[in-house]
Structure formats: C-alpha cells, structure tokens
Tab-separated table of C-alpha atoms and ligand atoms in Angstrom:
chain	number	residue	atom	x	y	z
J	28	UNK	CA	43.743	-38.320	-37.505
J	29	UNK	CA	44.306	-41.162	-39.858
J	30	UNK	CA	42.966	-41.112	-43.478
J	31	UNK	CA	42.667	-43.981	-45.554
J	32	UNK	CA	42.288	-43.865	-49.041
J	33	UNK	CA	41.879	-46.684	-51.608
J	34	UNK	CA	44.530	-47.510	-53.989
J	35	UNK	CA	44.616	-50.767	-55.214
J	36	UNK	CA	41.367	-53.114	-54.596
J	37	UNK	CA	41.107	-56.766	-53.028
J	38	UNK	CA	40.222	-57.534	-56.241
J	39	UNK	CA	42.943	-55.719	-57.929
J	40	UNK	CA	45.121	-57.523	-55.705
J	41	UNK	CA	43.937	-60.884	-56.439
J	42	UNK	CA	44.138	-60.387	-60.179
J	43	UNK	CA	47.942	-59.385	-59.720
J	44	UNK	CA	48.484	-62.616	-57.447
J	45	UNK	CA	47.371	-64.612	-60.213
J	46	UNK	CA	49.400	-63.501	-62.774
J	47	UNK	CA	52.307	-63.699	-60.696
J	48	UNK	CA	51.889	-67.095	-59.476
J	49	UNK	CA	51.073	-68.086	-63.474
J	50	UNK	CA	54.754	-66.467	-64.414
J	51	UNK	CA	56.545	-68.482	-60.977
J	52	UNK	CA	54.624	-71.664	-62.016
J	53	UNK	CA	56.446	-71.226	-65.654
J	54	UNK	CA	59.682	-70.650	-64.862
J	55	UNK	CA	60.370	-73.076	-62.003
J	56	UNK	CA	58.423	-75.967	-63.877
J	57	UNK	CA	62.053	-77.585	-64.595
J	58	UNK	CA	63.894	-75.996	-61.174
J	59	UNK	CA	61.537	-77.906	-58.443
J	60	UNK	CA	60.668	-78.238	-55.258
J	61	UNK	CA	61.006	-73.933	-54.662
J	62	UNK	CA	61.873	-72.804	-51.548
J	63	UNK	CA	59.621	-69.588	-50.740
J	64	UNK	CA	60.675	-67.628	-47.995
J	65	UNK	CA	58.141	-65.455	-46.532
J	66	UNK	CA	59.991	-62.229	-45.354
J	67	UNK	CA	57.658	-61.607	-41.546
J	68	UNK	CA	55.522	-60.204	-41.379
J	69	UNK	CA	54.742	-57.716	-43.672
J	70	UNK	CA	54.809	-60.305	-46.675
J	71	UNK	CA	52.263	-62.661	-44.946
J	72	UNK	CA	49.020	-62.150	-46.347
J	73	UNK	CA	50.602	-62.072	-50.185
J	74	UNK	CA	52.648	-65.136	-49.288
J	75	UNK	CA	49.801	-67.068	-48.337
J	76	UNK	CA	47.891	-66.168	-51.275
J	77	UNK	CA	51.003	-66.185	-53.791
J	78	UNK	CA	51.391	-69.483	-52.629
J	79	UNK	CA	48.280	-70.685	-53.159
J	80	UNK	CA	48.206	-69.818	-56.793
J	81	UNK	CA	51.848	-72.060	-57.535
J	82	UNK	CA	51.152	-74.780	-59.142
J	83	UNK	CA	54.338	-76.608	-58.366
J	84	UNK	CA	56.357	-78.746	-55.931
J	85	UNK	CA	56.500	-75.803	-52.809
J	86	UNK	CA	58.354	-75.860	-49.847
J	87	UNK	CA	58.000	-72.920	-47.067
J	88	UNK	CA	60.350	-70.718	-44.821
J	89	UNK	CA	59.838	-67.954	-42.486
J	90	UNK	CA	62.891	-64.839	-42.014
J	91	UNK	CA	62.070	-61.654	-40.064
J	92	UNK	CA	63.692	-58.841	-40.803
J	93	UNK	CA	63.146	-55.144	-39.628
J	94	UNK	CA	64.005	-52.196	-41.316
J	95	UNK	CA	61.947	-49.537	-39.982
J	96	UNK	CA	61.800	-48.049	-37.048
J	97	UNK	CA	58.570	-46.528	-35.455
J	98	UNK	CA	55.937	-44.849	-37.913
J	99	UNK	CA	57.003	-44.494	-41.352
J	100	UNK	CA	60.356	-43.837	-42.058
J	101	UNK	CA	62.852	-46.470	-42.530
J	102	UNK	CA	66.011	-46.683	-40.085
J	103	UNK	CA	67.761	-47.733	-43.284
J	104	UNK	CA	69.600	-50.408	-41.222
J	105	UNK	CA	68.341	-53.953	-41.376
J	106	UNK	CA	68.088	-56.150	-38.218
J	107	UNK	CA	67.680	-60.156	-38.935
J	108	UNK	CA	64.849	-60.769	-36.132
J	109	UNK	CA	64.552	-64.802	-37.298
J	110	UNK	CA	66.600	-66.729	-39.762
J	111	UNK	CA	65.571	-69.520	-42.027
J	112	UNK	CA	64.915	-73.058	-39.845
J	113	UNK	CA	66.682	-74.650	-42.857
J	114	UNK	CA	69.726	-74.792	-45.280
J	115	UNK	CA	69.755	-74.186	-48.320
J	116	UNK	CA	72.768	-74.826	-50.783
J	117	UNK	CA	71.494	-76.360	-53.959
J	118	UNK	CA	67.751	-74.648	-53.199
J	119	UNK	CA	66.415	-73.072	-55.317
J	120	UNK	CA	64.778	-70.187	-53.506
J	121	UNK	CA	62.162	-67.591	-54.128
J	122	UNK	CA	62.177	-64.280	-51.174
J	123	UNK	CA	58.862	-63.178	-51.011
J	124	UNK	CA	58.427	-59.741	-50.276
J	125	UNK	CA	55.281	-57.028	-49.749
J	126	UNK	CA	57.024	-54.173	-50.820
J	127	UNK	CA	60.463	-53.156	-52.287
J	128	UNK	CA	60.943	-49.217	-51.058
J	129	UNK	CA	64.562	-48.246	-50.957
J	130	UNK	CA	65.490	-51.267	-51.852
J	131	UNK	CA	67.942	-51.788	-48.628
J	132	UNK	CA	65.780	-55.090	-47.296
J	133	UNK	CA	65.948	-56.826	-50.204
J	134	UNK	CA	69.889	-56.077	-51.193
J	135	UNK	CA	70.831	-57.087	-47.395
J	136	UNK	CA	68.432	-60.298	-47.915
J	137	UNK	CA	69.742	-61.462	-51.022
J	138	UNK	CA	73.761	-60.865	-50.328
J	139	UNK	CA	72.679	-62.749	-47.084
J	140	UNK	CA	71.041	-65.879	-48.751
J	141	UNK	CA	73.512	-65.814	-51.767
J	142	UNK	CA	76.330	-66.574	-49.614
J	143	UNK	CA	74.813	-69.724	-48.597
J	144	UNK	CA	75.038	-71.261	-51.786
J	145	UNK	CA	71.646	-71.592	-53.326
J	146	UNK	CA	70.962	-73.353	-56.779
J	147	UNK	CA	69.442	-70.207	-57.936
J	148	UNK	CA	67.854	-67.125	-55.740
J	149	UNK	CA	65.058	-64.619	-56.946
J	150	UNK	CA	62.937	-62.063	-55.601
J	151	UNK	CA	59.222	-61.563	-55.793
J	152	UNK	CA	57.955	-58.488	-54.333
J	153	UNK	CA	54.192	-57.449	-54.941
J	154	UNK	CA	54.559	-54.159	-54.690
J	155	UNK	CA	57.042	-51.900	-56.238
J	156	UNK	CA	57.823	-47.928	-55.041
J	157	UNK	CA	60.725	-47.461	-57.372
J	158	UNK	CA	60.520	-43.400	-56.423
J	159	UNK	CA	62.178	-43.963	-53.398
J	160	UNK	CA	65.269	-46.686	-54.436
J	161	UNK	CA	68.556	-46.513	-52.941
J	162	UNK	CA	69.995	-49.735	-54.406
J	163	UNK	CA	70.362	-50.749	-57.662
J	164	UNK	CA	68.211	-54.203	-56.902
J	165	UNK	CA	65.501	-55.176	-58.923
J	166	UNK	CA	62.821	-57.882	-58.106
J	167	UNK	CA	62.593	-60.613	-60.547
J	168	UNK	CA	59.003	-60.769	-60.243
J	169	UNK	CA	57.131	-57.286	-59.701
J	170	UNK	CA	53.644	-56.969	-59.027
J	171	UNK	CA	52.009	-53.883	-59.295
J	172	UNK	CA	54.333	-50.057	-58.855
J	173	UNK	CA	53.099	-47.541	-57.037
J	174	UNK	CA	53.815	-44.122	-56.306
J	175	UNK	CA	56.102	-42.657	-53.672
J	176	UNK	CA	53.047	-42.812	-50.848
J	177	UNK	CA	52.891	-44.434	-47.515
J	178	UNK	CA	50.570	-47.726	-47.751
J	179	UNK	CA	49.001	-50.246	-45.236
J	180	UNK	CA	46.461	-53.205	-45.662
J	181	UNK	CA	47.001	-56.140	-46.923
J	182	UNK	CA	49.885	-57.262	-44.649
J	183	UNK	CA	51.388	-53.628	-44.814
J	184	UNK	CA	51.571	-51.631	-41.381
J	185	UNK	CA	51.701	-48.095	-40.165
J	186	UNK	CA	52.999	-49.123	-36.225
J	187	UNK	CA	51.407	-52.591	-36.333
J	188	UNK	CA	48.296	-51.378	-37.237
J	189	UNK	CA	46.432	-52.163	-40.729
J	190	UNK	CA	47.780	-55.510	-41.700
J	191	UNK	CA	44.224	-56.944	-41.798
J	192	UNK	CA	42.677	-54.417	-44.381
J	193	UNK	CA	42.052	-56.204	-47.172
J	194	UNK	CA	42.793	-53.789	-49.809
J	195	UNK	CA	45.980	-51.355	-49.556
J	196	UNK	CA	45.172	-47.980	-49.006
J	197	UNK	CA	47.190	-44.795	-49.292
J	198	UNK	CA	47.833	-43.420	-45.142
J	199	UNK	CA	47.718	-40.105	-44.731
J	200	UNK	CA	47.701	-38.513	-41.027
J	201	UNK	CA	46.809	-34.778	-40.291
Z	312	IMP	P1	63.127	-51.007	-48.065
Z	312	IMP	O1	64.249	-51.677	-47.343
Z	312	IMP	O2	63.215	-49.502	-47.950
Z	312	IMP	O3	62.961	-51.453	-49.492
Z	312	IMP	O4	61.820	-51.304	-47.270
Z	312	IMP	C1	61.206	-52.508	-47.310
Z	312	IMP	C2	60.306	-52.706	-46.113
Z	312	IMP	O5	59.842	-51.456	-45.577
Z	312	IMP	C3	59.082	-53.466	-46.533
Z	312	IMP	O6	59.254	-54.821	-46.333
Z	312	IMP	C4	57.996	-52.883	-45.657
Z	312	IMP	O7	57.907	-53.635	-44.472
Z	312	IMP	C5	58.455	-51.499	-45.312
Z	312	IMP	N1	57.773	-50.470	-46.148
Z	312	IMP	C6	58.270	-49.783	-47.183
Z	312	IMP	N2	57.357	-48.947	-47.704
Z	312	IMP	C7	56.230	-49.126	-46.971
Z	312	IMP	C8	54.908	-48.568	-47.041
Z	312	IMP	O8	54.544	-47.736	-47.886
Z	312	IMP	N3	54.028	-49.027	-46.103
Z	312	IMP	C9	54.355	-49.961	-45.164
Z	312	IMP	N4	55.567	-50.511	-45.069
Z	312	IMP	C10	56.492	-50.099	-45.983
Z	313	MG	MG1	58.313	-55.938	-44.591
C-alpha cells in the first residue's frame, strides 16, 4: 500500500517559486529574451509556475528525456524522448528541471545543449537530493534540498501516478 506523507507544502512551494523567479529576473535583466526549456514532464507544473513569476522577455521549449525506468530507481542511462523544436546558438538558455537526483539527467542535458553553441546555459532545478549525486553538476539555481527520499506531487511521479498532487509528499510503499 502506498503512503503519502507531507514534506514540503503548496504553499512552501510557491514561496520557493518566487524567490527563484526574483533571482532569474536579476540576473538575465541584461542577457534577454531567455530561452526556458521545460525538461517533460516531470518539470511541468514548476515550469509553468517558474515561468509565471519571470519578469522578463521569455521564450519556451519543450525536451523529454527519461532516465528511469519503472518504479523508483533510475536506469542511470538517459534516453532523449523529444528534442528542442528550435536552435539555439547565441541563446541564452535556462533547463528547467523538477529534481536533480544523481545528477546523470542534468550532466547528459547540459553537455548535450552546450555543444550547440548557446550564448550562455544554466540550470534551475527546484528540488535538490544532493545524498544521492553521481556527478559533480551543480544547478545554478536550487530551490529547496531534500533528503535522500522518494517524492511525487507536484509534477513528480511514482509510475505516472502523482503528478497532480499539489504538494510533494514523501512515497513510501509497504
Ligand atoms: P537524476 O538523473 O538521477 O538526477 O534524476 C533526475 C530525474 O529522475 C528527475 O528529472 C526525475 O524525473 C527523476 N527523479 C529523481 N528523484 C525522484 C524522486 O524522488 N521522485 C520522482 N522522480 C525522481
Ligand atoms: Mg524528470
């Protein structure tokens, strides 16, 4: 049976949203329009939200990646499911992520989009489980860092399932 346990509220969330999108809207102020690149689909609650909160000149992209396999261990291989519609040399581009684990998605996504010759390439990733890193990659914009616990809700799954809880809540199955 599933459990589901609170960890960080809705409005937890939201408060961390903000204060990302207040840092993003400071830094690219001069370095506009920002490409933000919404990494499917785990990232697509936060991304519309983070989004939302930027007060700058924003343009949007959608890459699918997947690096687990079924349930919740990662295959530690990444498969590119759906690229980018558009170019990007002399972009500067923001990968928005829900989660940074192990670190593997995020080092295959940025070697990836680096050799395409962007103006300038960072990563955003709300959540941070920096127990479990494999790779020395770090996001340039971390939300909130949690511990080394399976989490769903908010646009994290467990199989599919859980993406539309609105807070994210520790998963524990017996
Ligand atoms: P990484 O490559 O190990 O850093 O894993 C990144 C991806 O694994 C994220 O984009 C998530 O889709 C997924 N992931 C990692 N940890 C969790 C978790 O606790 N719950 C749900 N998905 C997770
Ligand atoms: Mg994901």
């Amino acid at each position: 049976m599933d459990k589901l346990e609170i960890l960080i509220s809705k409005k937890e969330i939201a408060a961390a949203v903000r204060q990302l999108a207040a840092k993003i809207t400071t830094d690219y102020k001069d370095s506009q329009p920002l490409l933000a690149v919404c990494i499917l689909k785990g990232s697509c609650v936060f991304f519309a939200d983070l989004i939302r909160e930027l007060d700058l000149d924003v343009r949007l992209d959608f890459m699918a990646v997947s690096s687990y396999g079924a349930g919740k261990t990662s295959s530690g291989e990444v498969r590119l499911l759906k690229d980018l519609d558009d170019v990007i040399d002399n972009k500067h581009v923001l990968i928005v992520e829900d989660i940074m684990d192990s670190g593997i998605t995020l080092q295959y996504l940025k070697k990836l989009l680096l050799s395409r010759n962007p103006a300038s390439i960072r990563i955003c990733a709300l959540l941070d489980k920096p127990a479990s890193r494999k790779t020395d990659i770090e996001a340039d914009y971390k939300g909130i860092t949690i511990p080394d616990s399976f989490v769903v809700g908010y646009g994290l799954d467990c199989n599919q399932k859980y993406r539309n809880l609105p807070d994210i809540c520790i998963l524990s199955q017996d």
